[in-house]
Tab-separated table of C-alpha atoms in Angstrom:
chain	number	residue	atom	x	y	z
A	46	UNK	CA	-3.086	-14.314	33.765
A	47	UNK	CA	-1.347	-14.049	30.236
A	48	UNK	CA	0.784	-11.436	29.422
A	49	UNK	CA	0.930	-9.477	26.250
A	50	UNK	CA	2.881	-9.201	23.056
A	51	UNK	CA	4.082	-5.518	22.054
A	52	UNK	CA	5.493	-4.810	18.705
A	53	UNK	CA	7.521	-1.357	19.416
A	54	UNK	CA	8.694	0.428	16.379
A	55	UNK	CA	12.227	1.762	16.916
A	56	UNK	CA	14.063	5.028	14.752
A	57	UNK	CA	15.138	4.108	11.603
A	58	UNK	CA	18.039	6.685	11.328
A	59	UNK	CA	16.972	9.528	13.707
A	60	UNK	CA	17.422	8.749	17.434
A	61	UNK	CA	14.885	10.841	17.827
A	62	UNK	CA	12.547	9.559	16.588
A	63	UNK	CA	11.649	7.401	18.904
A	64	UNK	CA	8.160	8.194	21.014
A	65	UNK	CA	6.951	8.586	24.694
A	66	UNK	CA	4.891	5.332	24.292
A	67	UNK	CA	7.290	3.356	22.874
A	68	UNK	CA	10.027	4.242	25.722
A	69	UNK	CA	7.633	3.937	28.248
A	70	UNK	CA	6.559	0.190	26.807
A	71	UNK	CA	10.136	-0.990	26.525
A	72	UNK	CA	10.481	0.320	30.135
A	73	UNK	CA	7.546	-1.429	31.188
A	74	UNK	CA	8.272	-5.136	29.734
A	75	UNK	CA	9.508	-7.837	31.133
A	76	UNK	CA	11.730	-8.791	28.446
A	77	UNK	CA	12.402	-7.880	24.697
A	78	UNK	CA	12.680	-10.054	21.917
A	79	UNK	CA	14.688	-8.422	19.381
A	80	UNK	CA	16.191	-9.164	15.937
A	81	UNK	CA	19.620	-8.121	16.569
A	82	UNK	CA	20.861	-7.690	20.488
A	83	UNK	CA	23.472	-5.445	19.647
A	84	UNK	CA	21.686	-2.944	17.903
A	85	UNK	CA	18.898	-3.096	20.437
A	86	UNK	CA	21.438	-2.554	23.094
A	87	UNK	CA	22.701	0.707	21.411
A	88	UNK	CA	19.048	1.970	21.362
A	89	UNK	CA	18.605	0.855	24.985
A	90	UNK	CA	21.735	2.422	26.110
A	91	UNK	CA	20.825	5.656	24.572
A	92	UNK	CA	17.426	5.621	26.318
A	93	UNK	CA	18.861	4.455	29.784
A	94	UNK	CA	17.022	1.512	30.039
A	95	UNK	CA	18.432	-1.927	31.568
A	96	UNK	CA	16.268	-4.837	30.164
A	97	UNK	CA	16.648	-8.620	29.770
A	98	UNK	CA	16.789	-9.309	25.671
A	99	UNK	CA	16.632	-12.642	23.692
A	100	UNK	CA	17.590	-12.653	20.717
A	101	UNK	CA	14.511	-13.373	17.801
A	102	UNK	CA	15.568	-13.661	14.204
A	103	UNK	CA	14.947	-15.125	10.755
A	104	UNK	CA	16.711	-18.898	11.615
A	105	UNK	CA	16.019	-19.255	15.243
A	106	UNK	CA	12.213	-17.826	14.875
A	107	UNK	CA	10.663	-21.140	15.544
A	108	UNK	CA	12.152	-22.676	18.541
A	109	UNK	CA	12.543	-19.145	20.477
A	110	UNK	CA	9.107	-17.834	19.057
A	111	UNK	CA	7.702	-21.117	21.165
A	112	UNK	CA	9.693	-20.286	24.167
A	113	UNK	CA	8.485	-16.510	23.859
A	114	UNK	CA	4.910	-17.797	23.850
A	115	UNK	CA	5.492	-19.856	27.188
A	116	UNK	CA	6.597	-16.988	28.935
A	117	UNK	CA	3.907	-14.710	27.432
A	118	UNK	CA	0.936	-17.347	28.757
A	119	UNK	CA	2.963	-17.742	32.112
A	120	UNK	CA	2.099	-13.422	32.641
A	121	UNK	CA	5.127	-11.878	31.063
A	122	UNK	CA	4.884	-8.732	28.660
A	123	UNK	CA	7.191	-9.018	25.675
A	124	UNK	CA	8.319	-5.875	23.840
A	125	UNK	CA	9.134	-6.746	20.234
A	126	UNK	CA	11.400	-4.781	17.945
A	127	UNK	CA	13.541	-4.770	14.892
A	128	UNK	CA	16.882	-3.506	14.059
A	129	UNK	CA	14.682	-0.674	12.038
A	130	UNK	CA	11.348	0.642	11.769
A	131	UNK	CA	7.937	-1.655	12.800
A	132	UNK	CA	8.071	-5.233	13.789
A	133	UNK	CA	6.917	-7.722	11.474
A	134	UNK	CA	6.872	-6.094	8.229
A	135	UNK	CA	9.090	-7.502	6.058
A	136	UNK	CA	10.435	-9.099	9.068
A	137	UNK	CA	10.376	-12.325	10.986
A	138	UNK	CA	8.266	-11.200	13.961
A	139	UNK	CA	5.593	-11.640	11.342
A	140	UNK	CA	5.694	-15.482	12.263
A	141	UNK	CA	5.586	-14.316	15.909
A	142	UNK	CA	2.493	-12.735	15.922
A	143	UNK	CA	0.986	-15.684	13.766
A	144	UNK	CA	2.142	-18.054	17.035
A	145	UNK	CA	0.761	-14.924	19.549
A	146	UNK	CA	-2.460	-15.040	17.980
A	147	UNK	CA	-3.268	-18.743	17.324
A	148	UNK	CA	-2.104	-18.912	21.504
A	149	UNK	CA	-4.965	-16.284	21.839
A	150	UNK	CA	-2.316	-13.772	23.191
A	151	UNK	CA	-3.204	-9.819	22.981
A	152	UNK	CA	-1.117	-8.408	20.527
A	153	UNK	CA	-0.560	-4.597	20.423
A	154	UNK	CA	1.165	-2.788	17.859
A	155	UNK	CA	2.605	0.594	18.516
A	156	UNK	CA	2.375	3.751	15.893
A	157	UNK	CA	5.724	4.437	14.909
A	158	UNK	CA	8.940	5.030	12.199
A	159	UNK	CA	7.976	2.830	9.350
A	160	UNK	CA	10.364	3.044	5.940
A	161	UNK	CA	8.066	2.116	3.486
A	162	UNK	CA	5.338	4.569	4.441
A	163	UNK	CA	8.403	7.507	5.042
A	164	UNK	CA	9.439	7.042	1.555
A	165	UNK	CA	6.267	6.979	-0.350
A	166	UNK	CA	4.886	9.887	1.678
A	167	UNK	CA	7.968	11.951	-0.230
A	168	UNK	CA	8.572	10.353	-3.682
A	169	UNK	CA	6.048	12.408	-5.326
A	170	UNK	CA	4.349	9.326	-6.640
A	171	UNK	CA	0.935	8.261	-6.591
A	172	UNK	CA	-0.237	7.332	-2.862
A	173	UNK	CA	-3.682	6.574	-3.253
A	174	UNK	CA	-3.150	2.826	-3.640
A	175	UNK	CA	-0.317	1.308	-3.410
A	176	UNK	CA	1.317	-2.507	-2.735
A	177	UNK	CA	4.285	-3.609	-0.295
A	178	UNK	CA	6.647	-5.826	-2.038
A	179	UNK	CA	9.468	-6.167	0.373
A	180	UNK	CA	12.379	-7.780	-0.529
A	181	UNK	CA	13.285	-9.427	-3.589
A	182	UNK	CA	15.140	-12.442	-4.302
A	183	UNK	CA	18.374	-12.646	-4.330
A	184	UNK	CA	17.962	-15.224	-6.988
A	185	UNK	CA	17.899	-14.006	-10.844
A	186	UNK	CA	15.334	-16.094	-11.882
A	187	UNK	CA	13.009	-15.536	-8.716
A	188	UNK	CA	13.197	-12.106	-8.633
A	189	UNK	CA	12.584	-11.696	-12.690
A	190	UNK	CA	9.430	-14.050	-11.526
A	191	UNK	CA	8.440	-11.645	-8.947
A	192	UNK	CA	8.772	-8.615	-11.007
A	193	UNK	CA	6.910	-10.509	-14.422
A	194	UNK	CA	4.112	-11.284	-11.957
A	195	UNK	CA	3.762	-6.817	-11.005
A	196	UNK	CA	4.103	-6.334	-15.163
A	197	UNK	CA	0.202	-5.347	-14.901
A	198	UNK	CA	-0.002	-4.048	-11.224
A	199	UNK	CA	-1.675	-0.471	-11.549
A	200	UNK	CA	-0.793	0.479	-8.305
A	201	UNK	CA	2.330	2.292	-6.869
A	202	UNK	CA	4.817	-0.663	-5.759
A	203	UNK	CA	6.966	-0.460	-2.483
A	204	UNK	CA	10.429	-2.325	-2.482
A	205	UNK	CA	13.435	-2.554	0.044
A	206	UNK	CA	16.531	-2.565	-1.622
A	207	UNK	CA	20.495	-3.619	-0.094
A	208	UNK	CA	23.026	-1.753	-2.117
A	209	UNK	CA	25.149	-4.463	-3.390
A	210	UNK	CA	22.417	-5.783	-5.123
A	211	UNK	CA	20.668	-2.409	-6.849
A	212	UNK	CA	22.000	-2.039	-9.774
A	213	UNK	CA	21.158	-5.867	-10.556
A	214	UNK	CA	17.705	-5.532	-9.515
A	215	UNK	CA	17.058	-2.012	-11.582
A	216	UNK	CA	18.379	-3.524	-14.138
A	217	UNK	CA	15.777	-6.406	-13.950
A	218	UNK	CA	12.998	-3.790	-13.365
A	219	UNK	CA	13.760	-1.788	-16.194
A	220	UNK	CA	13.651	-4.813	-18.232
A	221	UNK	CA	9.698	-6.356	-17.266
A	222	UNK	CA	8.381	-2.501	-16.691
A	223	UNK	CA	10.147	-0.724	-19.159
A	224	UNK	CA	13.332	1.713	-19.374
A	225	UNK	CA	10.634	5.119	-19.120
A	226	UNK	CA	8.821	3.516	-16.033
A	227	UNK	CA	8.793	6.380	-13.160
A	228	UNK	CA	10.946	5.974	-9.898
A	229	UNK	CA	11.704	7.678	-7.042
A	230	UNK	CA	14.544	5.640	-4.803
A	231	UNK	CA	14.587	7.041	-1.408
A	232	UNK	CA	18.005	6.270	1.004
A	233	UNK	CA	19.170	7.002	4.202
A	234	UNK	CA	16.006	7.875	5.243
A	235	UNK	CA	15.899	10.772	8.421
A	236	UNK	CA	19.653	10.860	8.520
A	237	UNK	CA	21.705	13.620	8.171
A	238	UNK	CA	22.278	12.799	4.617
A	239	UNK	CA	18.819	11.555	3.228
A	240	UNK	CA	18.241	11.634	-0.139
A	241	UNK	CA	15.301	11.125	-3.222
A	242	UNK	CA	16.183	10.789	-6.241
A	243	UNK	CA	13.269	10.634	-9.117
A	244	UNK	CA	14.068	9.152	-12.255
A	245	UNK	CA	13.009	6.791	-14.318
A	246	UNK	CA	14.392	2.854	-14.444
A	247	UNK	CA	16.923	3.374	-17.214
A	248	UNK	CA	18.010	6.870	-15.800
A	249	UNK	CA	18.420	5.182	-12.527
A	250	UNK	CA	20.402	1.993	-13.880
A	251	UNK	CA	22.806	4.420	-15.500
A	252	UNK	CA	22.954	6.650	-12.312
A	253	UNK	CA	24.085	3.539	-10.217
A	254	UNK	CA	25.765	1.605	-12.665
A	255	UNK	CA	28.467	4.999	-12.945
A	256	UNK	CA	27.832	5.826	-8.906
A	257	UNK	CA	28.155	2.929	-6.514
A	258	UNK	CA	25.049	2.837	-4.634
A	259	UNK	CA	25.395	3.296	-0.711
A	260	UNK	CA	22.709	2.740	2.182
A	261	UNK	CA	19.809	1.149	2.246
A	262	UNK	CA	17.089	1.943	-0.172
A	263	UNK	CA	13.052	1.740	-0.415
A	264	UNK	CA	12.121	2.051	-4.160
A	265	UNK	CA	8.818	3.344	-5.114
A	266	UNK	CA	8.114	2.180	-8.451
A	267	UNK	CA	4.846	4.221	-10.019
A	268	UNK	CA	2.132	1.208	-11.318
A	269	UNK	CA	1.835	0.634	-15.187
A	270	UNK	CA	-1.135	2.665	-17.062
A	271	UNK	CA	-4.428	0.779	-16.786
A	272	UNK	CA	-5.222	-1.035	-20.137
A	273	UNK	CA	-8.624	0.626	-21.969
A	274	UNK	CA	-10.595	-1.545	-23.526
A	275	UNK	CA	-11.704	-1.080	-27.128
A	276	UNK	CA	-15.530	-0.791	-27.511
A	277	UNK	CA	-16.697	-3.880	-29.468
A	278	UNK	CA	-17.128	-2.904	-33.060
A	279	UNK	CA	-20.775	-3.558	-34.892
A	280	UNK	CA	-19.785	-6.887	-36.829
A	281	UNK	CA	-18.022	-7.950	-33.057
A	282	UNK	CA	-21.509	-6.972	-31.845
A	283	UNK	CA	-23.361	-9.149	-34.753
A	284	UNK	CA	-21.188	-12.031	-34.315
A	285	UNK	CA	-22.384	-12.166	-30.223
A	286	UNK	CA	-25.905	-11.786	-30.885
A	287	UNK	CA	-25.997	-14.250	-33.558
A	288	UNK	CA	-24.431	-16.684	-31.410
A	289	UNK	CA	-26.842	-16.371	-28.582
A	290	UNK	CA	-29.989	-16.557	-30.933
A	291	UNK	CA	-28.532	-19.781	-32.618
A	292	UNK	CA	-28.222	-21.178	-28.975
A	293	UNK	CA	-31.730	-20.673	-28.691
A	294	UNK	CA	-32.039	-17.714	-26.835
A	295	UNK	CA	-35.144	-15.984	-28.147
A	296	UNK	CA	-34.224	-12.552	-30.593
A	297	UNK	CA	-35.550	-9.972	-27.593
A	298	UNK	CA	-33.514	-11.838	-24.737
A	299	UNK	CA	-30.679	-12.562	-27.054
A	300	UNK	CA	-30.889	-8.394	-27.269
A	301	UNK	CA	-31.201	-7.658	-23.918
A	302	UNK	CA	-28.142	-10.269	-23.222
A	303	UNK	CA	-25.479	-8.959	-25.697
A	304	UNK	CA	-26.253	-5.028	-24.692
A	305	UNK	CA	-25.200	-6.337	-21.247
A	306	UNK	CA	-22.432	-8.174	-21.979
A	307	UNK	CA	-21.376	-5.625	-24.524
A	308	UNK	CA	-22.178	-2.274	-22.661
A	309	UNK	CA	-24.329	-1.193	-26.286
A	310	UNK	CA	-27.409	0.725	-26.349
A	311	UNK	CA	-30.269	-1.793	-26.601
A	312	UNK	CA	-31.594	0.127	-29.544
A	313	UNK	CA	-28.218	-0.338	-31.459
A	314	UNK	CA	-28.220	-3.699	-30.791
A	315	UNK	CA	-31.370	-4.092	-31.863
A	316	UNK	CA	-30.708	-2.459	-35.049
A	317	UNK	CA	-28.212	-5.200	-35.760
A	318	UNK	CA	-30.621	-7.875	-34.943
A	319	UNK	CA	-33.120	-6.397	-38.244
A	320	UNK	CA	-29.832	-6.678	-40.114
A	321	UNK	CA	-29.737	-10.373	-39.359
A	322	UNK	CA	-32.795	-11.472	-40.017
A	323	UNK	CA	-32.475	-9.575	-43.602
């Protein structure tokens, strides 16, 4: 019988945030896969648990992902974690559970300490709809790609930042959504020392740019306004309907047609339909 794959969320500052289930499921596997041993370790060591780890990250992902899978389908339960927060988000055991599922293996995924969703729940931004960006490049021109490609998005944006390369990247934010754009950059999230600071892109470039930036960060980025269209003016209006009549719609569908296409009252339109044929 095959085992199962679980993905265990694991603190992402606060020890103690770790839950029954999770313990319980790490106690319970037969092995964990885990992005970095050593970190793991600490974690396990701090639970008391003894458990066999191999090692699953970003270049060995392939040729241990296919080993995991064996041992899954030979009946052993894998417990899957990150150095922070919930497996495969932003994270290579995305590529794992790609290989779980196409092996028809059970995946289960665990509630638990997520960095994205602790930071937008308090940047005071909007948190109706929002996006998951991740990482971005490390590369200029990729990540000014990236961010050009957002220049539109309505919807509150989620980043993960390193340090070393804020400034850099606040810089190129400020840049393709604009100096005033809202921003609330969230570090050392549940630690002794966390911190939100809400700004805007050029008041955070100078903040960081004078204060060397330290920790890791999740940026929330508030979405650009939503563009209004501009009613269609009368001669606009015309100019449609005279086009469709020419292409030998008949006057009353030609009416019925541009009101659609226009959102106009039909009785306006057809107003401007006497005013051609005059």
């Amino acid at each position: 019988m095959a085992g199962m794959l679980y993905l265990v969320p694991t603190p992402i500052g606060n020890l103690g945030d770790i839950s029954t289930r999770c313990r319980e499921t790490l106690e319970n596997a037969d092995f964990i896969a885990a992005e970095d041993t050593r970190v793991s370790l600490k974690l396990l060591n701090h639970l008391g648990i003894k458990k066999s780890l191999v090692s699953y990250y970003e270049h060995n992902k392939d040729f241990k992902g296919e080993k995991i899978v064996e041992r899954i389908l030979a009946g052993e339960t894998c417990a899957l974690v990150s150095d922070a927060g919930s497996p495969a988000i932003s994270d290579p055991g995305e590529d794992l559970v790609k290989q779980c599922a196409a092996a028809g293996i059970t995946v289960c995924a665990i509630p638990g300490p997520c960095a994205a969703i602790t930071a937008l729940s308090i940047s005071g931004q909007a948190t109706g709809r929002f996006c998951f960006e991740g990482f971005l490049s490390t590369a200029k021109k990729s990540r000014r790609e990236h961010l050009d490609s957002l220049k539109k998005e309505t919807r509150t944006m989620i980043f993960y930042e390193a340090p070393h390369k804020l400034v850099n990247t606040l810089e190129d934010m400020a840049a393709v959504f604009g100096a005033d754009r809202p921003i609330s950059l969230c570090r050392e999230l549940t630690k002794l020392h966390e911190e939100v600071v809400r700004t805007t892109l050029g008041g955070a470039v100078a903040k960081y740019t004078e204060n060397a930036p330290k920790g890791e960060f999740v940026l929330i980025v508030a979405g650009a306004e939503p563009e209004i269209e501009e009613a269609p003016t009368e001669d606009d209006a015309a100019g449609y309907l005279k086009k469709l009549i020419d292409s030998g719609l008949s006057r009353k569908d030609a009416i019925k047609q541009t009101a659609k296409d226009l959102g106009l009252p039909k009785n306006v339109v057809y107003d401007l339909a006497l005013n051609i044929e005059e």
